[in-house]
């Protein structure tokens, strides 16, 4: 096993964020373990689970490039930034910030297939269409790229630095002239034991509006370089230091179910919880049955496990709401942690 080291953090005096440190033209993130002069990552056996499941299918970059058409803005026929370009830009940004690291191949999930056909097949029956006469693109796409050489451990779970993004053409007005295009992008961690993503609001931009390839690249670079990995890690590690009793967990689940049906004026006074009854049912079931994050023998459950029950349930979300709910899972768990020590405004969920 190669030696691991932690670099002293460099502080940006204007933003008080811990930024990647540059040594010998190599950026590293302070406060987390990183293989020095990485050539190959340490190989650990983990289950091969998708990071999102609901209504999605796996696809690779080759198929995105060669089997999918590129949507355009219909009034001026200007093309959109294609899904594969978004991924390529993210890869290029990673290579600039971490030139000595090796990255996993992008894991790509798509949904909402839009089908078409070539002009010469206009009069054919569907059953008679040949492969080259069919066209398609996918309205929604999500991807992640892991950096297996930058890892840490929380409560016995190995986590790896990960970036990712979401593109949803349904958020664009493709029937008009070309305008700002919208993207979601994050940098955070993935829990390798379950493939759940750990996304924090300070490493996430939910409405990245750009007009060009270059502008998208600039904004992605800014997110990566301004990400405060050390603070994110410390806050997640603190989750494991606080636990809910079985009664408190039952209270939280019950309140979460009630939250969906509160009158608007009462709901506005309580921090948001963006999970549906279906998600909450999954969390309650996994409290008893999940292999990695269920209750202990006394019925207690620490907040790191609670957080992972939320991110596990979130895998059933659609692509366009997936990252937003993932961030909400972190904010909600952090709020419950504060409520346990008598602080914050999440006490309603435990009262």
mmCIF file of C-alpha atoms in Angstrom:
data_model
loop_
_atom_site.group_PDB
_atom_site.id
_atom_site.type_symbol
_atom_site.label_atom_id
_atom_site.label_comp_id
_atom_site.label_asym_id
_atom_site.label_seq_id
_atom_site.Cartn_x
_atom_site.Cartn_y
_atom_site.Cartn_z
ATOM 1 C CA UNK A 1 0.000 0.000 0.000
ATOM 2 C CA UNK A 2 1.354 3.395 -0.933
ATOM 3 C CA UNK A 3 2.078 5.974 1.735
ATOM 4 C CA UNK A 4 -0.727 8.447 2.446
ATOM 5 C CA UNK A 5 -0.221 12.038 3.389
ATOM 6 C CA UNK A 6 -2.242 15.081 4.360
ATOM 7 C CA UNK A 7 -1.166 18.502 3.187
ATOM 8 C CA UNK A 8 -1.477 21.671 5.224
ATOM 9 C CA UNK A 9 -4.557 23.612 4.107
ATOM 10 C CA UNK A 10 -4.348 26.813 2.140
ATOM 11 C CA UNK A 11 -6.972 29.305 3.262
ATOM 12 C CA UNK A 12 -8.626 31.805 0.958
ATOM 13 C CA UNK A 13 -8.864 34.913 3.142
ATOM 14 C CA UNK A 14 -11.805 36.273 1.169
ATOM 15 C CA UNK A 15 -14.066 33.218 1.370
ATOM 16 C CA UNK A 16 -12.541 31.351 4.348
ATOM 17 C CA UNK A 17 -12.702 28.145 2.316
ATOM 18 C CA UNK A 18 -10.060 25.483 2.207
ATOM 19 C CA UNK A 19 -8.885 25.383 -1.396
ATOM 20 C CA UNK A 20 -6.920 22.745 -3.270
ATOM 21 C CA UNK A 21 -3.219 23.156 -2.511
ATOM 22 C CA UNK A 22 -0.751 23.315 -5.390
ATOM 23 C CA UNK A 23 2.577 21.574 -4.879
ATOM 24 C CA UNK A 24 4.874 20.781 -7.799
ATOM 25 C CA UNK A 25 2.084 21.773 -10.197
ATOM 26 C CA UNK A 26 -0.295 19.249 -8.596
ATOM 27 C CA UNK A 27 -3.495 20.228 -6.797
ATOM 28 C CA UNK A 28 -4.570 18.211 -3.772
ATOM 29 C CA UNK A 29 -7.448 18.696 -1.359
ATOM 30 C CA UNK A 30 -6.303 19.171 2.246
ATOM 31 C CA UNK A 31 -7.713 17.192 5.110
ATOM 32 C CA UNK A 32 -8.363 13.882 3.309
ATOM 33 C CA UNK A 33 -6.148 10.935 2.532
ATOM 34 C CA UNK A 34 -4.539 10.927 -0.907
ATOM 35 C CA UNK A 35 -2.129 8.493 -2.502
ATOM 36 C CA UNK A 36 1.154 10.256 -3.225
ATOM 37 C CA UNK A 37 2.163 10.312 -6.904
ATOM 38 C CA UNK A 38 -0.703 7.966 -7.678
ATOM 39 C CA UNK A 39 -0.192 5.566 -10.574
ATOM 40 C CA UNK A 40 -2.914 3.037 -9.822
ATOM 41 C CA UNK A 41 -5.629 3.269 -7.164
ATOM 42 C CA UNK A 42 -5.913 0.761 -4.340
ATOM 43 C CA UNK A 43 -8.398 -1.881 -5.464
ATOM 44 C CA UNK A 44 -11.079 -2.729 -2.919
ATOM 45 C CA UNK A 45 -14.024 -5.006 -3.611
ATOM 46 C CA UNK A 46 -17.345 -3.174 -3.319
ATOM 47 C CA UNK A 47 -20.817 -3.993 -4.661
ATOM 48 C CA UNK A 48 -21.553 -2.766 -8.156
ATOM 49 C CA UNK A 49 -24.700 -0.743 -7.511
ATOM 50 C CA UNK A 50 -25.944 2.230 -9.553
ATOM 51 C CA UNK A 51 -25.883 5.622 -7.859
ATOM 52 C CA UNK A 52 -29.470 6.206 -9.035
ATOM 53 C CA UNK A 53 -32.055 3.620 -9.963
ATOM 54 C CA UNK A 54 -35.507 5.024 -10.645
ATOM 55 C CA UNK A 55 -36.650 5.006 -14.253
ATOM 56 C CA UNK A 56 -33.066 5.058 -15.572
ATOM 57 C CA UNK A 57 -30.837 2.907 -17.716
ATOM 58 C CA UNK A 58 -27.079 2.702 -17.981
ATOM 59 C CA UNK A 59 -25.335 4.030 -21.072
ATOM 60 C CA UNK A 60 -21.705 4.640 -21.990
ATOM 61 C CA UNK A 61 -19.963 7.567 -23.650
ATOM 62 C CA UNK A 62 -19.554 5.696 -26.938
ATOM 63 C CA UNK A 63 -23.316 5.201 -27.261
ATOM 64 C CA UNK A 64 -24.028 8.807 -26.306
ATOM 65 C CA UNK A 65 -21.641 10.014 -29.017
ATOM 66 C CA UNK A 66 -22.640 7.639 -31.785
ATOM 67 C CA UNK A 67 -26.225 6.566 -31.197
ATOM 68 C CA UNK A 68 -27.911 9.796 -30.105
ATOM 69 C CA UNK A 69 -28.848 12.912 -32.053
ATOM 70 C CA UNK A 70 -28.278 16.358 -30.549
ATOM 71 C CA UNK A 71 -31.347 18.503 -29.816
ATOM 72 C CA UNK A 72 -31.454 22.047 -31.175
ATOM 73 C CA UNK A 73 -33.320 25.245 -30.359
ATOM 74 C CA UNK A 74 -36.032 25.053 -32.992
ATOM 75 C CA UNK A 75 -36.395 28.750 -33.894
ATOM 76 C CA UNK A 76 -32.769 29.277 -34.903
ATOM 77 C CA UNK A 77 -31.514 25.660 -35.213
ATOM 78 C CA UNK A 78 -28.674 26.427 -32.769
ATOM 79 C CA UNK A 79 -27.445 23.232 -31.130
ATOM 80 C CA UNK A 80 -27.470 22.522 -27.433
ATOM 81 C CA UNK A 81 -24.448 21.429 -25.441
ATOM 82 C CA UNK A 82 -24.688 17.649 -25.788
ATOM 83 C CA UNK A 83 -24.682 15.269 -22.820
ATOM 84 C CA UNK A 84 -21.323 13.829 -23.858
ATOM 85 C CA UNK A 85 -19.818 17.330 -24.054
ATOM 86 C CA UNK A 86 -20.934 18.058 -20.489
ATOM 87 C CA UNK A 87 -19.175 14.884 -19.319
ATOM 88 C CA UNK A 88 -16.058 15.653 -21.389
ATOM 89 C CA UNK A 89 -15.838 19.159 -19.889
ATOM 90 C CA UNK A 90 -16.072 17.681 -16.377
ATOM 91 C CA UNK A 91 -13.308 15.190 -17.197
ATOM 92 C CA UNK A 92 -11.073 17.963 -18.541
ATOM 93 C CA UNK A 93 -11.628 20.052 -15.414
ATOM 94 C CA UNK A 94 -10.716 17.122 -13.175
ATOM 95 C CA UNK A 95 -7.531 16.530 -15.156
ATOM 96 C CA UNK A 96 -6.537 20.170 -14.697
ATOM 97 C CA UNK A 97 -7.132 20.199 -10.953
ATOM 98 C CA UNK A 98 -5.819 16.683 -10.210
ATOM 99 C CA UNK A 99 -3.294 15.854 -12.964
ATOM 100 C CA UNK A 100 -1.636 13.044 -10.978
ATOM 101 C CA UNK A 101 -4.846 11.194 -10.197
ATOM 102 C CA UNK A 102 -6.489 8.384 -12.147
ATOM 103 C CA UNK A 103 -10.262 8.653 -12.587
ATOM 104 C CA UNK A 104 -12.856 5.941 -12.953
ATOM 105 C CA UNK A 105 -14.808 5.815 -16.188
ATOM 106 C CA UNK A 106 -17.942 7.955 -16.009
ATOM 107 C CA UNK A 107 -20.997 6.150 -14.709
ATOM 108 C CA UNK A 108 -23.873 7.467 -16.808
ATOM 109 C CA UNK A 109 -27.611 6.992 -16.341
ATOM 110 C CA UNK A 110 -30.283 8.285 -18.720
ATOM 111 C CA UNK A 111 -34.065 8.430 -18.845
ATOM 112 C CA UNK A 112 -37.002 9.737 -20.887
ATOM 113 C CA UNK A 113 -35.971 8.509 -24.322
ATOM 114 C CA UNK A 114 -37.129 10.714 -27.211
ATOM 115 C CA UNK A 115 -37.497 8.628 -30.365
ATOM 116 C CA UNK A 116 -37.508 9.663 -34.006
ATOM 117 C CA UNK A 117 -36.849 8.386 -37.509
ATOM 118 C CA UNK A 118 -34.920 9.454 -40.594
ATOM 119 C CA UNK A 119 -36.803 11.059 -43.532
ATOM 120 C CA UNK A 120 -36.488 8.010 -45.789
ATOM 121 C CA UNK A 121 -38.404 5.955 -43.229
ATOM 122 C CA UNK A 122 -41.344 8.317 -43.046
ATOM 123 C CA UNK A 123 -43.894 5.809 -44.398
ATOM 124 C CA UNK A 124 -42.587 2.645 -42.742
ATOM 125 C CA UNK A 125 -44.381 0.741 -40.029
ATOM 126 C CA UNK A 126 -42.586 0.666 -36.706
ATOM 127 C CA UNK A 127 -41.890 -3.048 -37.005
ATOM 128 C CA UNK A 128 -40.174 -2.497 -40.372
ATOM 129 C CA UNK A 129 -37.748 0.203 -39.256
ATOM 130 C CA UNK A 130 -34.066 -0.595 -39.634
ATOM 131 C CA UNK A 131 -31.558 0.412 -36.967
ATOM 132 C CA UNK A 132 -30.051 3.190 -39.078
ATOM 133 C CA UNK A 133 -33.524 4.653 -39.647
ATOM 134 C CA UNK A 134 -34.216 5.137 -35.952
ATOM 135 C CA UNK A 135 -33.071 8.220 -34.055
ATOM 136 C CA UNK A 136 -33.077 8.942 -30.345
ATOM 137 C CA UNK A 137 -31.841 11.163 -27.596
ATOM 138 C CA UNK A 138 -32.425 11.099 -23.865
ATOM 139 C CA UNK A 139 -34.166 14.022 -22.239
ATOM 140 C CA UNK A 140 -32.439 13.506 -18.881
ATOM 141 C CA UNK A 141 -28.903 12.401 -18.035
ATOM 142 C CA UNK A 142 -26.935 12.045 -14.807
ATOM 143 C CA UNK A 143 -23.311 11.028 -14.407
ATOM 144 C CA UNK A 144 -20.623 10.640 -11.775
ATOM 145 C CA UNK A 145 -16.837 10.275 -11.969
ATOM 146 C CA UNK A 146 -14.998 8.830 -8.968
ATOM 147 C CA UNK A 147 -11.429 9.679 -7.948
ATOM 148 C CA UNK A 148 -10.447 6.408 -6.232
ATOM 149 C CA UNK A 149 -7.057 7.726 -5.101
ATOM 150 C CA UNK A 150 -8.628 10.378 -2.824
ATOM 151 C CA UNK A 151 -10.408 8.545 -0.015
ATOM 152 C CA UNK A 152 -11.358 8.711 3.633
ATOM 153 C CA UNK A 153 -13.389 6.628 6.085
ATOM 154 C CA UNK A 154 -16.506 7.412 8.109
ATOM 155 C CA UNK A 155 -17.848 4.953 10.660
ATOM 156 C CA UNK A 156 -16.030 2.141 8.879
ATOM 157 C CA UNK A 157 -17.297 3.120 5.416
ATOM 158 C CA UNK A 158 -14.736 4.051 2.776
ATOM 159 C CA UNK A 159 -15.719 7.130 0.781
ATOM 160 C CA UNK A 160 -14.124 8.477 -2.393
ATOM 161 C CA UNK A 161 -14.064 11.970 -3.835
ATOM 162 C CA UNK A 162 -16.589 12.153 -6.672
ATOM 163 C CA UNK A 163 -17.921 14.713 -9.114
ATOM 164 C CA UNK A 164 -21.085 14.535 -11.139
ATOM 165 C CA UNK A 165 -23.793 16.403 -12.922
ATOM 166 C CA UNK A 166 -27.331 16.375 -14.239
ATOM 167 C CA UNK A 167 -28.706 17.656 -17.529
ATOM 168 C CA UNK A 168 -32.457 17.821 -18.159
ATOM 169 C CA UNK A 169 -33.573 19.089 -21.545
ATOM 170 C CA UNK A 170 -37.102 19.417 -20.156
ATOM 171 C CA UNK A 171 -35.824 22.480 -18.271
ATOM 172 C CA UNK A 172 -34.875 24.169 -21.555
ATOM 173 C CA UNK A 173 -37.245 25.959 -23.902
ATOM 174 C CA UNK A 174 -36.174 24.109 -27.038
ATOM 175 C CA UNK A 175 -39.079 25.623 -28.984
ATOM 176 C CA UNK A 176 -37.521 29.082 -28.794
ATOM 177 C CA UNK A 177 -34.217 30.673 -29.812
ATOM 178 C CA UNK A 178 -30.971 29.659 -28.149
ATOM 179 C CA UNK A 179 -30.636 31.070 -24.641
ATOM 180 C CA UNK A 180 -28.970 30.108 -21.377
ATOM 181 C CA UNK A 181 -28.619 26.361 -20.934
ATOM 182 C CA UNK A 182 -29.070 24.886 -17.450
ATOM 183 C CA UNK A 183 -26.902 22.295 -15.726
ATOM 184 C CA UNK A 184 -26.531 20.872 -12.215
ATOM 185 C CA UNK A 185 -23.032 20.031 -11.009
ATOM 186 C CA UNK A 186 -21.542 18.793 -7.744
ATOM 187 C CA UNK A 187 -18.343 17.666 -6.089
ATOM 188 C CA UNK A 188 -18.634 15.525 -2.981
ATOM 189 C CA UNK A 189 -18.144 11.917 -1.936
ATOM 190 C CA UNK A 190 -19.536 8.485 -2.650
ATOM 191 C CA UNK A 191 -19.964 5.885 0.068
ATOM 192 C CA UNK A 192 -18.405 2.839 -1.581
ATOM 193 C CA UNK A 193 -20.188 0.284 0.596
ATOM 194 C CA UNK A 194 -23.563 1.252 -0.871
ATOM 195 C CA UNK A 195 -22.698 3.627 -3.766
ATOM 196 C CA UNK A 196 -24.779 6.381 -2.123
ATOM 197 C CA UNK A 197 -23.717 9.921 -2.968
ATOM 198 C CA UNK A 198 -22.897 12.442 -0.228
ATOM 199 C CA UNK A 199 -23.653 15.870 -1.670
ATOM 200 C CA UNK A 200 -23.328 19.091 0.309
ATOM 201 C CA UNK A 201 -24.819 22.448 -0.638
ATOM 202 C CA UNK A 202 -21.417 24.181 -0.710
ATOM 203 C CA UNK A 203 -20.218 21.715 -3.363
ATOM 204 C CA UNK A 204 -23.372 21.868 -5.466
ATOM 205 C CA UNK A 205 -24.761 24.293 -8.029
ATOM 206 C CA UNK A 206 -28.357 23.498 -8.940
ATOM 207 C CA UNK A 207 -28.825 26.137 -11.635
ATOM 208 C CA UNK A 208 -25.598 26.569 -13.584
ATOM 209 C CA UNK A 209 -26.622 28.798 -16.521
ATOM 210 C CA UNK A 210 -24.206 29.061 -19.431
ATOM 211 C CA UNK A 211 -24.191 30.068 -23.084
ATOM 212 C CA UNK A 212 -21.077 28.253 -24.298
ATOM 213 C CA UNK A 213 -18.750 25.293 -23.826
ATOM 214 C CA UNK A 214 -16.048 27.588 -22.409
ATOM 215 C CA UNK A 215 -18.367 29.214 -19.884
ATOM 216 C CA UNK A 216 -19.496 25.818 -18.613
ATOM 217 C CA UNK A 217 -15.862 24.750 -18.211
ATOM 218 C CA UNK A 218 -15.021 27.909 -16.251
ATOM 219 C CA UNK A 219 -17.936 27.450 -13.863
ATOM 220 C CA UNK A 220 -17.214 23.766 -13.243
ATOM 221 C CA UNK A 221 -13.579 24.579 -12.478
ATOM 222 C CA UNK A 222 -14.702 27.217 -9.977
ATOM 223 C CA UNK A 223 -16.944 24.737 -8.141
ATOM 224 C CA UNK A 224 -14.160 22.138 -7.870
ATOM 225 C CA UNK A 225 -11.509 24.614 -6.730
ATOM 226 C CA UNK A 226 -13.742 26.310 -4.140
ATOM 227 C CA UNK A 227 -15.050 23.090 -2.613
ATOM 228 C CA UNK A 228 -14.287 22.822 1.108
ATOM 229 C CA UNK A 229 -13.725 19.062 1.355
ATOM 230 C CA UNK A 230 -12.323 19.144 4.870
ATOM 231 C CA UNK A 231 -15.381 20.897 6.320
ATOM 232 C CA UNK A 232 -17.717 18.555 4.461
ATOM 233 C CA UNK A 233 -15.886 15.525 5.845
ATOM 234 C CA UNK A 234 -15.824 16.827 9.415
ATOM 235 C CA UNK A 235 -19.558 17.482 9.385
ATOM 236 C CA UNK A 236 -20.310 13.996 8.038
ATOM 237 C CA UNK A 237 -17.979 12.382 10.585
ATOM 238 C CA UNK A 238 -19.821 14.225 13.359
ATOM 239 C CA UNK A 239 -23.035 12.443 12.324
ATOM 240 C CA UNK A 240 -21.700 9.168 13.743
ATOM 241 C CA UNK A 241 -21.276 10.790 17.170
ATOM 242 C CA UNK A 242 -25.015 11.371 17.619
ATOM 243 C CA UNK A 243 -27.756 8.752 17.769
ATOM 244 C CA UNK A 244 -31.528 8.497 17.837
ATOM 245 C CA UNK A 245 -33.332 6.075 20.097
ATOM 246 C CA UNK A 246 -36.000 3.863 18.570
ATOM 247 C CA UNK A 247 -38.643 6.201 20.006
ATOM 248 C CA UNK A 248 -36.948 9.279 18.527
ATOM 249 C CA UNK A 249 -36.581 7.605 15.142
ATOM 250 C CA UNK A 250 -40.251 6.629 15.189
ATOM 251 C CA UNK A 251 -41.101 10.224 16.097
ATOM 252 C CA UNK A 252 -39.003 11.505 13.183
ATOM 253 C CA UNK A 253 -40.659 9.119 10.704
ATOM 254 C CA UNK A 254 -44.123 10.042 11.926
ATOM 255 C CA UNK A 255 -43.425 13.763 11.732
ATOM 256 C CA UNK A 256 -41.915 13.325 8.253
ATOM 257 C CA UNK A 257 -45.170 11.709 7.128
ATOM 258 C CA UNK A 258 -47.212 14.522 8.691
ATOM 259 C CA UNK A 259 -44.971 17.180 7.116
ATOM 260 C CA UNK A 260 -46.294 16.382 3.624
ATOM 261 C CA UNK A 261 -49.839 17.319 4.682
ATOM 262 C CA UNK A 262 -49.275 20.374 6.860
ATOM 263 C CA UNK A 263 -51.220 23.568 6.051
ATOM 264 C CA UNK A 264 -49.053 25.952 4.034
ATOM 265 C CA UNK A 265 -48.762 28.541 6.799
ATOM 266 C CA UNK A 266 -47.481 25.924 9.280
ATOM 267 C CA UNK A 267 -45.218 24.270 6.728
ATOM 268 C CA UNK A 268 -43.530 27.589 5.959
ATOM 269 C CA UNK A 269 -42.288 27.793 9.564
ATOM 270 C CA UNK A 270 -40.484 24.429 9.393
ATOM 271 C CA UNK A 271 -37.279 23.647 7.448
ATOM 272 C CA UNK A 272 -37.950 21.869 4.179
ATOM 273 C CA UNK A 273 -37.991 18.105 3.762
ATOM 274 C CA UNK A 274 -38.133 17.186 0.079
ATOM 275 C CA UNK A 275 -38.771 13.464 0.493
ATOM 276 C CA UNK A 276 -42.123 11.871 -0.354
ATOM 277 C CA UNK A 277 -44.153 9.303 1.559
ATOM 278 C CA UNK A 278 -42.663 6.613 -0.681
ATOM 279 C CA UNK A 279 -39.153 7.621 0.358
ATOM 280 C CA UNK A 280 -40.138 7.739 4.036
ATOM 281 C CA UNK A 281 -41.651 4.238 3.812
ATOM 282 C CA UNK A 282 -38.367 2.941 2.367
ATOM 283 C CA UNK A 283 -36.398 4.606 5.177
ATOM 284 C CA UNK A 284 -38.661 3.023 7.816
ATOM 285 C CA UNK A 285 -38.290 -0.412 6.211
ATOM 286 C CA UNK A 286 -34.498 -0.098 5.928
ATOM 287 C CA UNK A 287 -34.253 0.925 9.582
ATOM 288 C CA UNK A 288 -35.001 -2.740 10.287
ATOM 289 C CA UNK A 289 -33.649 -4.471 7.176
ATOM 290 C CA UNK A 290 -30.731 -2.595 5.592
ATOM 291 C CA UNK A 291 -27.539 -4.633 5.749
ATOM 292 C CA UNK A 292 -25.238 -1.661 6.375
ATOM 293 C CA UNK A 293 -27.312 1.056 8.066
ATOM 294 C CA UNK A 294 -30.054 -0.542 10.153
ATOM 295 C CA UNK A 295 -30.588 -0.054 13.904
ATOM 296 C CA UNK A 296 -28.319 -1.656 16.482
ATOM 297 C CA UNK A 297 -29.408 -4.327 18.979
ATOM 298 C CA UNK A 298 -30.810 -1.691 21.335
ATOM 299 C CA UNK A 299 -32.838 -0.066 18.543
ATOM 300 C CA UNK A 300 -30.623 3.021 18.393
ATOM 301 C CA UNK A 301 -29.329 4.375 15.112
ATOM 302 C CA UNK A 302 -26.583 6.962 14.630
ATOM 303 C CA UNK A 303 -27.084 9.906 12.302
ATOM 304 C CA UNK A 304 -24.503 8.691 9.774
ATOM 305 C CA UNK A 305 -26.710 5.632 9.280
ATOM 306 C CA UNK A 306 -29.845 7.801 9.186
ATOM 307 C CA UNK A 307 -28.219 9.993 6.538
ATOM 308 C CA UNK A 308 -27.408 6.944 4.440
ATOM 309 C CA UNK A 309 -30.959 5.632 4.791
ATOM 310 C CA UNK A 310 -32.115 8.924 3.256
ATOM 311 C CA UNK A 311 -29.571 8.857 0.420
ATOM 312 C CA UNK A 312 -30.398 5.188 -0.208
ATOM 313 C CA UNK A 313 -34.114 5.989 -0.498
ATOM 314 C CA UNK A 314 -33.245 8.900 -2.774
ATOM 315 C CA UNK A 315 -32.056 6.449 -5.437
ATOM 316 C CA UNK A 316 -35.719 6.050 -6.381
ATOM 317 C CA UNK A 317 -35.960 9.761 -7.324
ATOM 318 C CA UNK A 318 -36.073 10.860 -10.944
ATOM 319 C CA UNK A 319 -32.923 12.346 -12.429
ATOM 320 C CA UNK A 320 -34.131 15.953 -12.387
ATOM 321 C CA UNK A 321 -34.797 15.929 -8.594
ATOM 322 C CA UNK A 322 -32.050 13.495 -7.537
ATOM 323 C CA UNK A 323 -29.221 15.898 -6.635
ATOM 324 C CA UNK A 324 -31.517 18.433 -4.980
ATOM 325 C CA UNK A 325 -32.931 15.735 -2.687
ATOM 326 C CA UNK A 326 -29.435 14.457 -1.964
ATOM 327 C CA UNK A 327 -28.428 17.912 -0.714
ATOM 328 C CA UNK A 328 -31.652 18.082 1.296
ATOM 329 C CA UNK A 329 -30.755 14.749 2.959
ATOM 330 C CA UNK A 330 -27.523 16.284 4.250
ATOM 331 C CA UNK A 331 -29.195 19.505 5.405
ATOM 332 C CA UNK A 332 -31.977 17.571 7.120
ATOM 333 C CA UNK A 333 -29.587 15.212 8.949
ATOM 334 C CA UNK A 334 -27.429 18.156 10.016
ATOM 335 C CA UNK A 335 -30.554 19.903 11.298
ATOM 336 C CA UNK A 336 -31.600 16.846 13.320
ATOM 337 C CA UNK A 337 -28.086 16.739 14.795
ATOM 338 C CA UNK A 338 -28.501 20.331 15.960
ATOM 339 C CA UNK A 339 -31.943 19.534 17.381
ATOM 340 C CA UNK A 340 -30.445 16.724 19.481
ATOM 341 C CA UNK A 341 -28.121 19.204 21.188
ATOM 342 C CA UNK A 342 -30.878 21.758 21.656
ATOM 343 C CA UNK A 343 -29.966 24.046 18.767
ATOM 344 C CA UNK A 344 -31.443 24.968 15.404
ATOM 345 C CA UNK A 345 -35.010 24.894 14.109
ATOM 346 C CA UNK A 346 -35.542 21.194 13.302
ATOM 347 C CA UNK A 347 -36.905 20.354 16.777
ATOM 348 C CA UNK A 348 -40.440 19.956 15.303
ATOM 349 C CA UNK A 349 -39.383 16.648 13.723
ATOM 350 C CA UNK A 350 -38.445 15.204 17.122
ATOM 351 C CA UNK A 351 -41.138 16.787 19.271
#
